[in-house]
Tab-separated table of C-alpha atoms in Angstrom:
chain	number	residue	atom	x	y	z
A	1	MET	CA	35.892	-31.522	18.504
A	2	ALA	CA	36.494	-29.540	14.985
A	3	ARG	CA	32.745	-30.745	14.449
A	4	LEU	CA	31.661	-29.048	17.816
A	5	TYR	CA	32.856	-26.140	17.344
A	6	VAL	CA	31.224	-25.539	13.690
A	7	LEU	CA	28.464	-27.428	14.718
A	8	LEU	CA	28.111	-24.218	18.308
A	9	PHE	CA	29.088	-21.622	15.773
A	10	VAL	CA	25.737	-22.574	12.981
A	11	VAL	CA	23.573	-22.752	16.073
A	12	GLN	CA	25.309	-18.918	17.457
A	13	ILE	CA	24.517	-18.095	13.442
A	14	VAL	CA	21.024	-19.390	13.474
A	15	LEU	CA	20.047	-18.667	16.661
A	16	ALA	CA	21.197	-14.531	16.121
A	17	VAL	CA	19.071	-14.656	12.499
A	18	CYS	CA	15.982	-15.718	14.373
A	19	ALA	CA	16.439	-12.701	17.250
A	20	LEU	CA	17.386	-10.585	14.254
A	21	ILE	CA	13.945	-11.538	12.697
A	22	SER	CA	11.752	-11.313	15.907
A	23	CYS	CA	13.848	-8.099	17.095
A	24	LEU	CA	12.343	-6.145	13.610
A	25	SER	CA	9.265	-8.065	13.155
A	26	ALA	CA	7.912	-7.017	16.640
A	27	GLU	CA	5.334	-3.879	17.038
A	28	GLU	CA	7.167	-1.423	19.876
A	29	GLY	CA	4.084	-2.070	22.480
A	30	GLU	CA	6.194	-5.382	22.610
A	31	ILE	CA	9.848	-4.391	22.089
A	32	LYS	CA	11.130	-3.659	25.948
A	33	ALA	CA	13.571	-2.251	28.233
A	34	LEU	CA	16.042	-0.215	25.185
A	35	PRO	CA	15.008	1.309	21.335
A	36	ARG	CA	14.956	-1.759	19.010
A	37	ILE	CA	17.847	-0.240	17.537
A	38	VAL	CA	20.350	-1.367	20.781
A	39	TRP	CA	18.708	-4.620	20.446
A	40	VAL	CA	19.749	-5.635	16.446
A	41	LEU	CA	22.824	-2.850	17.543
A	42	ILE	CA	23.120	-6.140	20.468
A	43	ILE	CA	22.715	-9.186	18.579
A	44	LEU	CA	24.607	-7.765	15.708
A	45	PHE	CA	27.790	-7.451	17.770
A	46	PHE	CA	27.089	-10.355	20.807
A	47	PRO	CA	25.611	-13.322	19.085
A	48	LEU	CA	24.793	-15.853	21.571
A	49	LEU	CA	24.521	-13.504	24.311
A	50	GLY	CA	22.464	-10.878	22.681
A	51	SER	CA	19.622	-13.313	20.792
A	52	LEU	CA	19.854	-14.887	24.553
A	53	ALA	CA	19.226	-11.891	25.787
A	54	TRP	CA	16.537	-10.859	23.185
A	55	PHE	CA	14.516	-13.551	23.991
A	56	ALA	CA	15.142	-13.752	27.797
A	57	ALA	CA	14.262	-9.999	28.094
A	58	GLY	CA	13.782	-8.065	25.454
A	59	ARG	CA	10.256	-9.221	23.752
A	60	GLU	CA	7.321	-8.637	25.814
A	61	ARG	CA	4.741	-11.291	25.473
A	62	VAL	CA	1.467	-11.153	24.702
A	63	PRO	CA	-0.623	-13.394	26.155
A	64	GLY	CA	-3.335	-16.013	24.599
A	65	ARG	CA	-0.026	-15.453	21.835
A	66	PRO	CA	1.985	-18.760	21.529
A	67	VAL	CA	6.081	-18.281	21.430
A	68	GLY	CA	6.247	-18.781	16.968
A	69	GLY	CA	3.651	-15.984	16.654
A	70	ALA	CA	0.819	-18.441	15.189
A	71	THR	CA	-2.327	-18.842	15.797
A	72	PRO	CA	-3.105	-22.006	16.834
A	73	LYS	CA	-5.936	-23.255	14.079
A	74	GLY	CA	-9.951	-22.247	14.839
A	75	ARG	CA	-8.649	-19.923	17.745
A	76	ILE	CA	-9.180	-16.036	17.271
A	77	LEU	CA	-6.809	-13.262	18.443
A	78	PRO	CA	-8.042	-10.721	20.693
A	79	PRO	CA	-8.451	-7.653	18.909
A	80	ARG	CA	-6.472	-5.015	18.603
A	81	GLU	CA	-6.234	-2.023	21.326
A	82	ARG	CA	-6.392	0.461	18.315
A	83	PRO	CA	-8.373	-0.683	14.442
A	84	ARG	CA	-6.050	-1.054	11.855
A	85	PRO	CA	-5.809	0.771	8.801
A	86	VAL	CA	-7.949	-0.015	6.062
A	87	ALA	CA	-6.415	-0.027	2.741
A	88	PRO	CA	-7.269	1.080	0.206
A	89	ASP	CA	-8.778	-1.004	-2.535
A	90	ASP	CA	-10.193	-2.725	0.770
A	91	ASP	CA	-12.659	0.402	1.221
A	92	PRO	CA	-15.991	0.312	-0.782
A	93	GLU	CA	-16.002	4.562	-0.502
A	94	PHE	CA	-12.838	5.079	-1.877
A	95	LEU	CA	-13.991	2.932	-4.563
A	96	ARG	CA	-17.037	4.355	-4.946
A	97	SER	CA	-16.183	7.633	-5.403
A	98	LEU	CA	-13.241	6.715	-7.454
A	99	GLY	CA	-16.050	5.163	-9.734
A	100	GLU	CA	-17.020	8.684	-9.503
A	101	ARG	CA	-14.274	10.350	-10.397
A	102	SER	CA	-13.204	7.695	-13.084
A	103	ARG	CA	-17.614	8.946	-14.870
A	104	ARG	CA	-16.997	12.758	-14.335
A	105	GLU	CA	-13.369	12.805	-15.787
A	106	ASP	CA	-14.917	10.449	-18.757
A	107	GLY	CA	-17.938	12.669	-19.406
A	108	GLU	CA	-15.493	15.467	-19.277
A	109	LEU	CA	-13.581	14.527	-22.134
A	110	PHE	CA	-15.920	13.128	-24.348
A	111	ARG	CA	-17.426	16.856	-23.752
A	112	ARG	CA	-14.390	17.863	-24.963
A	113	TRP	CA	-14.157	15.575	-28.152
A	114	GLU	CA	-17.703	16.108	-28.707
A	115	GLU	CA	-16.711	20.058	-29.370
A	116	ASP	CA	-13.706	19.740	-30.918
A	117	LEU	CA	-15.135	17.359	-33.791
A	118	ARG	CA	-17.530	20.124	-34.280
A	119	ARG	CA	-15.635	22.790	-34.338
A	120	ARG	CA	-13.249	21.512	-36.815
A	121	GLU	CA	-16.606	20.248	-39.338
A	122	ASP	CA	-17.794	23.989	-38.632
A	123	GLU	CA	-14.113	24.641	-39.624
A	124	MET	CA	-14.204	22.412	-42.880
A	125	ARG	CA	-17.930	23.691	-44.043
A	126	ARG	CA	-16.842	27.506	-44.328
A	127	ARG	CA	-13.604	26.681	-46.111
A	128	ASP	CA	-16.125	24.600	-48.939
A	129	GLY	CA	-18.212	27.566	-48.214
A	130	GLU	CA	-21.125	25.692	-46.561
A	131	PRO	CA	-22.571	27.325	-43.364
A	132	PRO	CA	-22.369	25.169	-40.504
A	133	ARG	CA	-25.147	22.909	-39.874
A	134	GLU	CA	-26.866	24.573	-36.805
A	135	GLU	CA	-29.853	20.877	-36.461
A	136	ASP	CA	-26.802	19.673	-35.603
A	137	ARG	CA	-26.128	20.513	-32.076
A	138	PRO	CA	-27.622	19.820	-29.454
A	139	GLU	CA	-29.612	22.745	-27.249
A	140	GLY	CA	-27.378	25.243	-25.849
A	141	SER	CA	-24.533	25.155	-27.418
A	142	THR	CA	-22.844	27.413	-29.720
A	143	PRO	CA	-19.601	27.358	-32.658
A	144	SER	CA	-16.880	28.711	-31.377
A	145	ALA	CA	-15.389	31.600	-33.917
């Protein structure tokens, strides 16, 4: 008799865990009658009855989807009504903008390094008494004083 009680207790716990997972993973439109938090509390406080109530009346069956929620092989589910957001790493425009921004920042950093290097060379030449070399400078750049 004790084994039967242990078996029923384990079945009740497994059923409650399955109901909690189902409730927490259900989309907002698939939950009927009560808000999600109320269903979670009912399942936690009344594991057997709450779990049975969740599977019987708490979730809406989506036509074409099996009970377990998995898609059978070779079958394509109908598209959702609302488009899913695209992850940034899947968006080609976002990736392109990252590349452009990276090239722009690299060019700016390279330009600042060149200016700093020229400024340091000019300071060293002035300190040594040599005039700064103008032929090495690109057109349009002037030495900073």
